[in-house]
PDB file of C-alpha atoms in Angstrom:
ATOM      1  CA  MET J 145      74.282  77.380  85.108  1.00 37.00           C
ATOM      2  CA  LEU J 146      74.856  77.953  88.895  1.00 41.00           C
ATOM      3  CA  ALA J 147      74.007  81.429  90.219  1.00 47.00           C
ATOM      4  CA  PHE J 148      76.118  82.735  93.061  1.00 50.00           C
ATOM      5  CA  LEU J 149      74.542  84.223  96.054  1.00 58.00           C
ATOM      6  CA  LEU J 150      75.708  87.638  97.238  1.00 72.00           C
ATOM      7  CA  THR J 151      77.562  87.778 100.331  1.00 86.00           C
ATOM      8  CA  ILE J 152      77.287  90.669 102.660  1.00 90.00           C
ATOM      9  CA  PHE J 153      80.631  91.723 104.329  1.00 95.00           C
ATOM     10  CA  THR J 154      81.221  94.492 106.862  1.00 96.00           C
ATOM     11  CA  PHE J 155      84.553  96.245 107.331  1.00 98.00           C
ATOM     12  CA  VAL J 156      85.283  98.673 110.178  1.00 98.00           C
ATOM     13  CA  GLU J 157      88.196 101.024 110.750  1.00 98.00           C
ATOM     14  CA  LEU J 158      88.647 102.554 114.251  1.00 98.00           C
ATOM     15  CA  ASN J 159      91.535 104.698 115.865  1.00 98.00           C
ATOM     16  CA  CYS J 160      91.116 103.635 119.506  1.00 98.00           C
ATOM     17  CA  GLU J 161      92.892 106.562 121.076  1.00 97.00           C
ATOM     18  CA  ASN J 162      95.691 104.770 122.947  1.00 96.00           C
ATOM     19  CA  ILE J 163      94.841 101.403 124.292  1.00 97.00           C
ATOM     20  CA  PHE J 164      97.829 100.647 126.689  1.00 96.00           C
ATOM     21  CA  ASP J 165      98.130  98.010 129.290  1.00 95.00           C
ATOM     22  CA  THR J 166      99.322  99.160 132.751  1.00 94.00           C
ATOM     23  CA  ARG J 167     102.681  97.441 132.485  1.00 92.00           C
ATOM     24  CA  HIS J 168     105.983  99.205 131.547  1.00 92.00           C
ATOM     25  CA  ASP J 169     107.700  97.915 128.425  1.00 91.00           C
ATOM     26  CA  SER J 170     111.493  98.829 129.212  1.00 86.00           C
ATOM     27  CA  LEU J 171     111.937  99.264 125.407  1.00 85.00           C
ATOM     28  CA  LYS J 172     109.307 101.718 124.905  1.00 91.00           C
ATOM     29  CA  ASN J 173     108.358 105.283 126.196  1.00 88.00           C
ATOM     30  CA  ASP J 174     105.053 104.268 127.761  1.00 92.00           C
ATOM     31  CA  MET J 175     105.313 105.552 131.210  1.00 93.00           C
ATOM     32  CA  GLU J 176     102.409 107.973 130.882  1.00 93.00           C
ATOM     33  CA  TYR J 177     100.190 105.057 130.623  1.00 94.00           C
ATOM     34  CA  CYS J 178     101.697 103.007 133.627  1.00 91.00           C
ATOM     35  CA  GLU J 179     100.417 103.061 136.999  1.00 84.00           C
ATOM     36  CA  GLY J 180     101.661 106.315 138.688  1.00 87.00           C
ATOM     37  CA  GLY J 181     102.150 108.005 135.318  1.00 93.00           C
ATOM     38  CA  ALA J 182     100.820 111.284 134.092  1.00 93.00           C
ATOM     39  CA  TYR J 183      97.417 109.938 132.984  1.00 95.00           C
ATOM     40  CA  HIS J 184      96.979 108.002 136.289  1.00 95.00           C
ATOM     41  CA  TRP J 185      96.304 104.823 134.243  1.00 96.00           C
ATOM     42  CA  ASP J 186      95.426 101.732 136.245  1.00 96.00           C
ATOM     43  CA  SER J 187      93.683  98.437 135.684  1.00 96.00           C
ATOM     44  CA  ARG J 188      90.120 100.038 136.323  1.00 97.00           C
ATOM     45  CA  ARG J 189      90.661 102.443 133.669  1.00 97.00           C
ATOM     46  CA  TYR J 190      92.143  99.905 131.343  1.00 97.00           C
ATOM     47  CA  TRP J 191      89.269  97.359 131.598  1.00 98.00           C
ATOM     48  CA  ARG J 192      86.790 100.333 131.231  1.00 98.00           C
ATOM     49  CA  LYS J 193      88.640 101.370 128.005  1.00 98.00           C
ATOM     50  CA  LEU J 194      88.670  97.745 126.528  1.00 98.00           C
ATOM     51  CA  ASN J 195      84.851  97.352 127.391  1.00 98.00           C
ATOM     52  CA  ASN J 196      83.988 100.671 125.948  1.00 98.00           C
ATOM     53  CA  ILE J 197      85.901  99.808 122.741  1.00 98.00           C
ATOM     54  CA  GLY J 198      84.190  96.479 122.524  1.00 98.00           C
ATOM     55  CA  LYS J 199      80.907  98.014 122.846  1.00 97.00           C
ATOM     56  CA  GLU J 200      81.775 100.482 120.055  1.00 98.00           C
ATOM     57  CA  ILE J 201      82.717  97.663 117.724  1.00 98.00           C
ATOM     58  CA  VAL J 202      79.704  95.655 118.603  1.00 97.00           C
ATOM     59  CA  SER J 203      77.379  98.637 117.820  1.00 97.00           C
ATOM     60  CA  THR J 204      78.965  99.061 114.312  1.00 97.00           C
ATOM     61  CA  GLY J 205      77.123  95.797 113.328  1.00 95.00           C
ATOM     62  CA  GLY J 206      73.736  97.420 113.210  1.00 89.00           C
ATOM     63  CA  GLU J 207      70.632  96.915 115.353  1.00 82.00           C
ATOM     64  CA  TRP J 208      68.261  94.179 116.262  1.00 82.00           C
ATOM     65  CA  GLN J 209      67.396  91.572 113.543  1.00 80.00           C
ATOM     66  CA  ASN J 210      69.806  93.357 111.151  1.00 83.00           C
ATOM     67  CA  TRP J 211      72.701  93.057 113.529  1.00 90.00           C
ATOM     68  CA  GLN J 212      75.835  91.318 111.989  1.00 91.00           C
ATOM     69  CA  ALA J 213      79.246  91.108 113.643  1.00 94.00           C
ATOM     70  CA  PRO J 214      81.727  93.074 111.533  1.00 97.00           C
ATOM     71  CA  ASP J 215      83.848  90.618 109.548  1.00 97.00           C
ATOM     72  CA  LEU J 216      87.125  92.649 109.553  1.00 98.00           C
ATOM     73  CA  VAL J 217      88.041  95.382 111.989  1.00 98.00           C
ATOM     74  CA  ALA J 218      91.156  97.455 111.520  1.00 98.00           C
ATOM     75  CA  LEU J 219      92.463  98.976 114.884  1.00 98.00           C
ATOM     76  CA  ILE J 220      94.803 101.931 115.328  1.00 98.00           C
ATOM     77  CA  GLU J 221      96.780 102.898 118.446  1.00 98.00           C
ATOM     78  CA  VAL J 222      96.865  99.567 120.319  1.00 97.00           C
ATOM     79  CA  GLU J 223      99.901  98.853 122.254  1.00 96.00           C
ATOM     80  CA  ASN J 224     100.670  95.143 122.008  1.00 96.00           C
ATOM     81  CA  ASP J 225      99.655  91.516 121.784  1.00 96.00           C
ATOM     82  CA  SER J 226      98.210  91.278 125.378  1.00 96.00           C
ATOM     83  CA  VAL J 227      95.944  94.184 124.717  1.00 97.00           C
ATOM     84  CA  LEU J 228      94.446  92.526 121.892  1.00 98.00           C
ATOM     85  CA  PHE J 229      94.099  89.228 123.673  1.00 98.00           C
ATOM     86  CA  ASP J 230      92.227  90.973 126.456  1.00 98.00           C
ATOM     87  CA  LEU J 231      89.990  92.923 124.180  1.00 98.00           C
ATOM     88  CA  THR J 232      88.991  89.760 122.026  1.00 98.00           C
ATOM     89  CA  GLN J 233      89.061  87.146 124.831  1.00 97.00           C
ATOM     90  CA  ARG J 234      88.074  88.982 128.038  1.00 97.00           C
ATOM     91  CA  SER J 235      86.105  92.067 127.184  1.00 96.00           C
ATOM     92  CA  THR J 236      82.573  92.698 125.802  1.00 94.00           C
ATOM     93  CA  LEU J 237      83.789  91.277 122.296  1.00 96.00           C
ATOM     94  CA  ARG J 238      84.681  87.901 123.942  1.00 95.00           C
ATOM     95  CA  THR J 239      81.582  86.037 122.613  1.00 95.00           C
ATOM     96  CA  ILE J 240      82.133  86.974 119.127  1.00 96.00           C
ATOM     97  CA  GLY J 241      85.204  84.806 118.468  1.00 96.00           C
ATOM     98  CA  TYR J 242      87.499  87.291 116.809  1.00 98.00           C
ATOM     99  CA  LYS J 243      90.979  86.380 115.997  1.00 98.00           C
ATOM    100  CA  TYR J 244      93.662  89.060 115.458  1.00 98.00           C
ATOM    101  CA  ILE J 245      97.065  90.049 113.804  1.00 98.00           C
ATOM    102  CA  ILE J 246      99.136  92.838 115.184  1.00 98.00           C
ATOM    103  CA  THR J 247     102.395  94.397 114.283  1.00 97.00           C
ATOM    104  CA  ASN J 248     105.440  94.928 116.431  1.00 95.00           C
ATOM    105  CA  SER J 249     106.618  98.342 115.290  1.00 94.00           C
ATOM    106  CA  PRO J 250     109.814 100.324 116.302  1.00 93.00           C
ATOM    107  CA  ASP J 251     107.513 103.314 117.278  1.00 92.00           C
ATOM    108  CA  GLU J 252     109.127 104.883 120.335  1.00 90.00           C
ATOM    109  CA  ARG J 253     105.837 104.802 122.389  1.00 92.00           C
ATOM    110  CA  GLY J 254     105.016 101.325 121.460  1.00 92.00           C
ATOM    111  CA  ILE J 255     102.005 102.071 119.210  1.00 94.00           C
ATOM    112  CA  ASP J 256     100.989  99.463 116.742  1.00 97.00           C
ATOM    113  CA  VAL J 257      98.074  98.550 114.231  1.00 98.00           C
ATOM    114  CA  ALA J 258      96.050  95.354 114.180  1.00 98.00           C
ATOM    115  CA  LEU J 259      93.391  93.572 112.245  1.00 98.00           C
ATOM    116  CA  LEU J 260      90.537  91.671 113.895  1.00 98.00           C
ATOM    117  CA  TYR J 261      88.921  88.955 111.726  1.00 98.00           C
ATOM    118  CA  HIS J 262      86.007  86.571 112.187  1.00 96.00           C
ATOM    119  CA  PRO J 263      87.215  83.004 111.145  1.00 96.00           C
ATOM    120  CA  TYR J 264      83.936  82.128 109.682  1.00 94.00           C
ATOM    121  CA  SER J 265      84.228  84.917 107.052  1.00 94.00           C
ATOM    122  CA  PHE J 266      87.778  85.668 106.534  1.00 96.00           C
ATOM    123  CA  ALA J 267      90.823  83.126 106.569  1.00 97.00           C
ATOM    124  CA  PRO J 268      94.243  84.760 106.579  1.00 98.00           C
ATOM    125  CA  ASP J 269      97.121  82.740 104.906  1.00 97.00           C
ATOM    126  CA  THR J 270      99.803  85.437 104.985  1.00 98.00           C
ATOM    127  CA  SER J 271     100.689  88.417 107.158  1.00 98.00           C
ATOM    128  CA  TYR J 272     103.723  90.579 107.861  1.00 97.00           C
ATOM    129  CA  SER J 273     104.811  94.005 108.747  1.00 98.00           C
ATOM    130  CA  LEU J 274     106.021  96.608 106.252  1.00 98.00           C
ATOM    131  CA  ARG J 275     108.871  98.621 107.958  1.00 96.00           C
ATOM    132  CA  ILE J 276     109.093 102.349 106.955  1.00 94.00           C
ATOM    133  CA  THR J 277     112.471 103.908 106.384  1.00 88.00           C
ATOM    134  CA  PRO J 278     112.195 107.271 108.001  1.00 81.00           C
ATOM    135  CA  PRO J 279     113.475 110.237 106.235  1.00 78.00           C
ATOM    136  CA  GLU J 280     116.689 111.694 107.497  1.00 78.00           C
ATOM    137  CA  GLY J 281     116.126 113.338 111.045  1.00 75.00           C
ATOM    138  CA  PHE J 282     112.793 111.643 111.819  1.00 78.00           C
ATOM    139  CA  ARG J 283     111.982 109.090 114.376  1.00 84.00           C
ATOM    140  CA  PRO J 284     110.991 105.395 113.708  1.00 90.00           C
ATOM    141  CA  THR J 285     107.354 105.108 113.100  1.00 92.00           C
ATOM    142  CA  ARG J 286     104.510 102.447 112.989  1.00 95.00           C
ATOM    143  CA  ASP J 287     104.697  99.559 110.512  1.00 97.00           C
ATOM    144  CA  ILE J 288     102.097  98.966 107.938  1.00 98.00           C
ATOM    145  CA  LEU J 289     100.347  95.651 108.609  1.00 98.00           C
ATOM    146  CA  TYR J 290      99.750  93.465 105.503  1.00 98.00           C
ATOM    147  CA  VAL J 291      97.331  90.485 105.547  1.00 98.00           C
ATOM    148  CA  ARG J 292      96.375  88.274 102.684  1.00 98.00           C
ATOM    149  CA  GLY J 293      93.470  85.906 103.137  1.00 97.00           C
ATOM    150  CA  ARG J 294      90.232  84.814 101.566  1.00 96.00           C
ATOM    151  CA  MET J 295      86.601  85.999 102.160  1.00 94.00           C
ATOM    152  CA  LEU J 296      84.632  83.021 102.816  1.00 90.00           C
ATOM    153  CA  GLY J 297      81.346  83.722 101.081  1.00 75.00           C
ATOM    154  CA  ASP J 298      78.575  81.397  99.769  1.00 59.00           C
ATOM    155  CA  SER J 299      80.021  79.344  96.875  1.00 52.00           C
ATOM    156  CA  LYS J 300      82.965  81.671  96.776  1.00 66.00           C
ATOM    157  CA  ASN J 301      86.511  81.955  98.053  1.00 67.00           C
ATOM    158  CA  ASP J 302      87.863  85.358  97.060  1.00 88.00           C
ATOM    159  CA  GLU J 303      91.422  86.393  97.786  1.00 95.00           C
ATOM    160  CA  LEU J 304      91.827  89.822  99.530  1.00 97.00           C
ATOM    161  CA  HIS J 305      94.877  91.904 100.322  1.00 98.00           C
ATOM    162  CA  VAL J 306      94.525  94.215 103.350  1.00 98.00           C
ATOM    163  CA  PHE J 307      96.826  97.016 104.434  1.00 98.00           C
ATOM    164  CA  VAL J 308      96.343  98.761 107.752  1.00 98.00           C
ATOM    165  CA  VAL J 309      98.141 102.136 108.176  1.00 98.00           C
ATOM    166  CA  HIS J 310      98.865 104.590 110.997  1.00 98.00           C
ATOM    167  CA  ALA J 311     100.823 107.383 109.291  1.00 96.00           C
ATOM    168  CA  PRO J 312     102.955 109.878 111.281  1.00 93.00           C
ATOM    169  CA  SER J 313     101.158 112.690 112.876  1.00 91.00           C
ATOM    170  CA  ARG J 314     101.340 116.382 111.875  1.00 89.00           C
ATOM    171  CA  ARG J 315     103.483 117.311 114.950  1.00 82.00           C
ATOM    172  CA  ASN J 316     105.752 120.279 114.209  1.00 78.00           C
ATOM    173  CA  GLY J 317     103.473 121.216 111.354  1.00 87.00           C
ATOM    174  CA  GLU J 318     101.861 119.713 108.242  1.00 90.00           C
ATOM    175  CA  LYS J 319     104.648 120.692 105.752  1.00 87.00           C
ATOM    176  CA  ALA J 320     107.425 119.698 108.167  1.00 87.00           C
ATOM    177  CA  SER J 321     106.071 116.261 108.644  1.00 89.00           C
ATOM    178  CA  GLU J 322     104.689 115.623 105.196  1.00 94.00           C
ATOM    179  CA  PRO J 323     107.916 113.832 103.904  1.00 91.00           C
ATOM    180  CA  TYR J 324     107.289 111.079 106.439  1.00 91.00           C
ATOM    181  CA  ARG J 325     103.663 110.436 105.334  1.00 95.00           C
ATOM    182  CA  LEU J 326     104.756 110.600 101.692  1.00 95.00           C
ATOM    183  CA  ALA J 327     107.325 107.731 102.611  1.00 94.00           C
ATOM    184  CA  VAL J 328     104.366 105.684 103.981  1.00 96.00           C
ATOM    185  CA  ALA J 329     102.288 106.255 100.809  1.00 97.00           C
ATOM    186  CA  SER J 330     105.385 105.347  98.717  1.00 96.00           C
ATOM    187  CA  ARG J 331     105.838 102.059 100.520  1.00 97.00           C
ATOM    188  CA  LEU J 332     102.157 101.316 100.003  1.00 98.00           C
ATOM    189  CA  CYS J 333     102.418 101.989  96.263  1.00 98.00           C
ATOM    190  CA  SER J 334     105.348  99.800  95.867  1.00 98.00           C
ATOM    191  CA  SER J 335     103.507  96.890  97.514  1.00 98.00           C
ATOM    192  CA  ILE J 336     100.340  97.598  95.393  1.00 98.00           C
ATOM    193  CA  ASP J 337     102.629  97.278  92.248  1.00 98.00           C
ATOM    194  CA  SER J 338     103.952  94.177  93.570  1.00 98.00           C
ATOM    195  CA  ILE J 339     100.690  92.523  94.045  1.00 98.00           C
ATOM    196  CA  ARG J 340      99.433  93.592  90.628  1.00 98.00           C
ATOM    197  CA  ALA J 341     102.646  92.189  88.969  1.00 98.00           C
ATOM    198  CA  ILE J 342     101.441  88.711  89.941  1.00 96.00           C
ATOM    199  CA  SER J 343      97.545  89.312  90.066  1.00 96.00           C
ATOM    200  CA  PRO J 344      96.523  92.333  87.910  1.00 96.00           C
ATOM    201  CA  ASP J 345      92.912  92.320  89.055  1.00 95.00           C
ATOM    202  CA  ALA J 346      93.669  91.722  92.825  1.00 97.00           C
ATOM    203  CA  ASN J 347      91.286  92.813  95.525  1.00 97.00           C
ATOM    204  CA  ILE J 348      93.141  95.311  97.661  1.00 98.00           C
ATOM    205  CA  PHE J 349      91.827  97.206 100.719  1.00 98.00           C
ATOM    206  CA  ILE J 350      93.885  99.822 102.339  1.00 98.00           C
ATOM    207  CA  THR J 351      92.626 101.556 105.581  1.00 98.00           C
ATOM    208  CA  GLY J 352      93.727 103.359 108.689  1.00 98.00           C
ATOM    209  CA  ASP J 353      94.641 106.858 110.056  1.00 98.00           C
ATOM    210  CA  PHE J 354      96.640 108.539 107.379  1.00 98.00           C
ATOM    211  CA  ASN J 355      96.968 111.906 109.323  1.00 97.00           C
ATOM    212  CA  ASP J 356      96.140 113.442 106.022  1.00 97.00           C
ATOM    213  CA  TYR J 357      92.967 114.582 104.172  1.00 97.00           C
ATOM    214  CA  SER J 358      91.563 113.367 100.814  1.00 97.00           C
ATOM    215  CA  ASP J 359      93.344 116.274  98.772  1.00 96.00           C
ATOM    216  CA  ASN J 360      96.786 115.730 100.391  1.00 97.00           C
ATOM    217  CA  ARG J 361      99.567 114.206  98.360  1.00 97.00           C
ATOM    218  CA  SER J 362      99.906 111.088 100.233  1.00 97.00           C
ATOM    219  CA  LEU J 363      96.403 110.131  99.472  1.00 98.00           C
ATOM    220  CA  LEU J 364      96.476 111.303  95.904  1.00 98.00           C
ATOM    221  CA  MET J 365      99.354 108.881  95.254  1.00 98.00           C
ATOM    222  CA  LEU J 366      97.025 106.057  96.076  1.00 98.00           C
ATOM    223  CA  ALA J 367      94.542 107.267  93.833  1.00 97.00           C
ATOM    224  CA  GLU J 368      97.005 107.393  91.010  1.00 97.00           C
ATOM    225  CA  HIS J 369      97.488 103.679  91.748  1.00 96.00           C
ATOM    226  CA  SER J 370      93.867 102.922  90.916  1.00 95.00           C
ATOM    227  CA  MET J 371      92.816 102.899  94.595  1.00 98.00           C
ATOM    228  CA  VAL J 372      89.263 104.464  95.176  1.00 98.00           C
ATOM    229  CA  GLU J 373      88.697 106.258  98.350  1.00 98.00           C
ATOM    230  CA  VAL J 374      85.269 104.811  99.131  1.00 98.00           C
ATOM    231  CA  SER J 375      85.044 106.694 102.428  1.00 98.00           C
ATOM    232  CA  LYS J 376      85.627 110.106 100.843  1.00 97.00           C
ATOM    233  CA  ASP J 377      82.005 111.322 101.207  1.00 96.00           C
ATOM    234  CA  ALA J 378      81.166 109.387 104.349  1.00 98.00           C
ATOM    235  CA  LYS J 379      78.943 111.278 106.952  1.00 97.00           C
ATOM    236  CA  GLY J 380      77.472 110.312 110.225  1.00 98.00           C
ATOM    237  CA  THR J 381      73.675 110.339 111.013  1.00 96.00           C
ATOM    238  CA  ASN J 382      73.850 112.244 114.200  1.00 97.00           C
ATOM    239  CA  GLY J 383      75.906 115.356 113.344  1.00 95.00           C
ATOM    240  CA  ALA J 384      79.412 113.897 112.539  1.00 98.00           C
ATOM    241  CA  LEU J 385      80.890 115.441 109.286  1.00 97.00           C
ATOM    242  CA  GLY J 386      84.217 113.654 109.865  1.00 98.00           C
ATOM    243  CA  THR J 387      85.893 110.995 111.963  1.00 98.00           C
ATOM    244  CA  TYR J 388      87.774 113.555 113.978  1.00 97.00           C
ATOM    245  CA  ARG J 389      86.907 117.194 115.376  1.00 97.00           C
ATOM    246  CA  TYR J 390      89.614 119.681 116.235  1.00 94.00           C
ATOM    247  CA  LYS J 391      88.763 123.213 117.397  1.00 94.00           C
ATOM    248  CA  GLY J 392      85.081 122.995 116.194  1.00 96.00           C
ATOM    249  CA  GLU J 393      86.163 121.756 112.679  1.00 97.00           C
ATOM    250  CA  TRP J 394      85.233 118.271 111.458  1.00 97.00           C
ATOM    251  CA  GLY J 395      87.790 116.418 109.242  1.00 96.00           C
ATOM    252  CA  SER J 396      88.506 112.936 108.204  1.00 97.00           C
ATOM    253  CA  LEU J 397      91.970 111.628 108.946  1.00 97.00           C
ATOM    254  CA  ASP J 398      90.769 108.067 108.640  1.00 98.00           C
ATOM    255  CA  HIS J 399      90.076 106.541 105.235  1.00 98.00           C
ATOM    256  CA  ILE J 400      89.191 103.262 103.343  1.00 98.00           C
ATOM    257  CA  PHE J 401      90.362 102.581  99.888  1.00 98.00           C
ATOM    258  CA  PHE J 402      89.232  99.797  97.568  1.00 98.00           C
ATOM    259  CA  SER J 403      91.019  98.651  94.455  1.00 98.00           C
ATOM    260  CA  GLN J 404      88.979  99.462  91.304  1.00 96.00           C
ATOM    261  CA  SER J 405      89.023  95.833  90.241  1.00 94.00           C
ATOM    262  CA  PHE J 406      87.155  95.023  93.517  1.00 95.00           C
ATOM    263  CA  LEU J 407      84.645  97.716  93.079  1.00 96.00           C
ATOM    264  CA  ASN J 408      83.940  96.373  89.580  1.00 93.00           C
ATOM    265  CA  ASN J 409      82.669  93.214  91.113  1.00 90.00           C
ATOM    266  CA  SER J 410      80.902  94.206  94.417  1.00 92.00           C
ATOM    267  CA  LYS J 411      78.217  96.533  95.371  1.00 94.00           C
ATOM    268  CA  ILE J 412      78.651  99.025  98.280  1.00 96.00           C
ATOM    269  CA  LYS J 413      75.445  99.125 100.383  1.00 95.00           C
ATOM    270  CA  TYR J 414      76.749 102.184 102.475  1.00 96.00           C
ATOM    271  CA  CYS J 415      79.806 103.706 103.854  1.00 98.00           C
ATOM    272  CA  ARG J 416      79.280 106.037 106.797  1.00 98.00           C
ATOM    273  CA  ILE J 417      80.860 107.464 110.022  1.00 98.00           C
ATOM    274  CA  HIS J 418      79.417 105.616 112.838  1.00 98.00           C
ATOM    275  CA  ASP J 419      78.315 108.360 115.280  1.00 98.00           C
ATOM    276  CA  LEU J 420      75.686 106.840 117.490  1.00 98.00           C
ATOM    277  CA  PRO J 421      74.726 109.388 120.186  1.00 98.00           C
ATOM    278  CA  PHE J 422      76.345 107.383 122.966  1.00 98.00           C
ATOM    279  CA  LEU J 423      79.691 108.041 121.232  1.00 98.00           C
ATOM    280  CA  LEU J 424      79.334 111.773 121.189  1.00 98.00           C
ATOM    281  CA  GLU J 425      79.370 114.687 123.625  1.00 97.00           C
ATOM    282  CA  GLU J 426      78.238 118.326 123.280  1.00 96.00           C
ATOM    283  CA  ASP J 427      80.900 120.737 122.407  1.00 95.00           C
ATOM    284  CA  GLN J 428      80.500 123.403 124.914  1.00 92.00           C
ATOM    285  CA  LYS J 429      83.028 125.706 123.384  1.00 94.00           C
ATOM    286  CA  PHE J 430      82.210 125.507 119.587  1.00 95.00           C
ATOM    287  CA  GLY J 431      78.726 124.088 119.543  1.00 95.00           C
ATOM    288  CA  GLY J 432      77.586 120.876 117.954  1.00 95.00           C
ATOM    289  CA  VAL J 433      79.054 117.450 119.049  1.00 97.00           C
ATOM    290  CA  TYR J 434      82.318 115.820 118.991  1.00 97.00           C
ATOM    291  CA  PRO J 435      83.689 112.356 119.677  1.00 98.00           C
ATOM    292  CA  ALA J 436      83.511 111.260 123.422  1.00 98.00           C
ATOM    293  CA  ARG J 437      87.183 110.745 123.963  1.00 97.00           C
ATOM    294  CA  THR J 438      88.992 108.981 126.849  1.00 98.00           C
ATOM    295  CA  TYR J 439      91.147 111.869 127.781  1.00 97.00           C
ATOM    296  CA  LYS J 440      90.664 115.708 127.437  1.00 93.00           C
ATOM    297  CA  GLY J 441      94.235 116.810 127.959  1.00 91.00           C
ATOM    298  CA  ARG J 442      95.016 115.003 131.134  1.00 93.00           C
ATOM    299  CA  LYS J 443      91.427 114.843 132.330  1.00 95.00           C
ATOM    300  CA  TYR J 444      89.904 111.380 132.364  1.00 97.00           C
ATOM    301  CA  ASN J 445      86.435 110.838 130.952  1.00 97.00           C
ATOM    302  CA  TYR J 446      84.881 107.629 132.399  1.00 95.00           C
ATOM    303  CA  ASN J 447      82.365 107.543 129.646  1.00 95.00           C
ATOM    304  CA  GLY J 448      84.807 108.138 126.876  1.00 97.00           C
ATOM    305  CA  PHE J 449      85.560 105.916 123.876  1.00 98.00           C
ATOM    306  CA  SER J 450      87.943 107.571 121.536  1.00 98.00           C
ATOM    307  CA  ASP J 451      88.798 110.835 119.907  1.00 98.00           C
ATOM    308  CA  HIS J 452      88.084 109.245 116.581  1.00 98.00           C
ATOM    309  CA  LEU J 453      84.764 107.764 115.190  1.00 98.00           C
ATOM    310  CA  PRO J 454      84.722 104.541 113.217  1.00 98.00           C
ATOM    311  CA  LEU J 455      84.276 104.186 109.653  1.00 98.00           C
ATOM    312  CA  VAL J 456      81.946 101.421 108.747  1.00 98.00           C
ATOM    313  CA  ILE J 457      81.489 100.050 105.104  1.00 98.00           C
ATOM    314  CA  ARG J 458      79.073  97.266 104.170  1.00 96.00           C
ATOM    315  CA  PHE J 459      79.030  95.709 100.736  1.00 95.00           C
ATOM    316  CA  GLU J 460      77.921  92.675  98.627  1.00 92.00           C
ATOM    317  CA  TYR J 461      80.150  90.617  96.445  1.00 88.00           C
TER     318      TYR J 461
END
């Protein structure tokens, strides 16, 4: 009887904090990030941002002999295809060989989500956007990205369903905006049901910035559909107690869910918040540290990366 070798797989989620190019899209409200706009965005800042995000992604693969390029990277807050081309082909990521899939959402600012994949470890065969019908009185929001493919492990070829989410923010208050995030969760649950109707033991990953916490209704809906929040107790090793910090309080708006069926046949080596020192700054007002973001209000930070820290999960299957 042949014994299968376990394959190590690394999955990363990162909200990039607004990667915009410098060109105006006449169909989008992106003037703040055009040359001459409120953020004084220009080609120098754009390429600095791309290289910083590339450096951040590379660092999630570990160190020295243990380094391994992440197999899948879910990216939140990227503007368009040209940004992803520059990131994967012309930045510090260019030697890794990532391919990518990105949505084209009706979001008014032009914000999208994307999935980077390494073609030696993941082979997509189907991908499309899931459009969210906004509740009455709400603006259009980001599509959900759905990708189906196969994890290319030793002697194995396991099918995987991946959803990448950027749920609407809490602008105007948590309760006022909650119906929108519940609409996103409902769309996800319908898709899960559709997949399981054909393949009851399907391997399903859901990840992204949900703009909600683990005990909020939108995430509890996923738990009711046998999705397990594997990032729920994730912490950093350099002081991060969440992926995001606001007014001195850590919280995790970013989450990773695995289907219970996948967990039954895999082994998680670790799931943690990636908070290496170069991604952090001292919090002069509240103490401790917080993510080194690109902009503090309108003030540009040359050494900034993002206002969110990455989630990194490594597992064997």
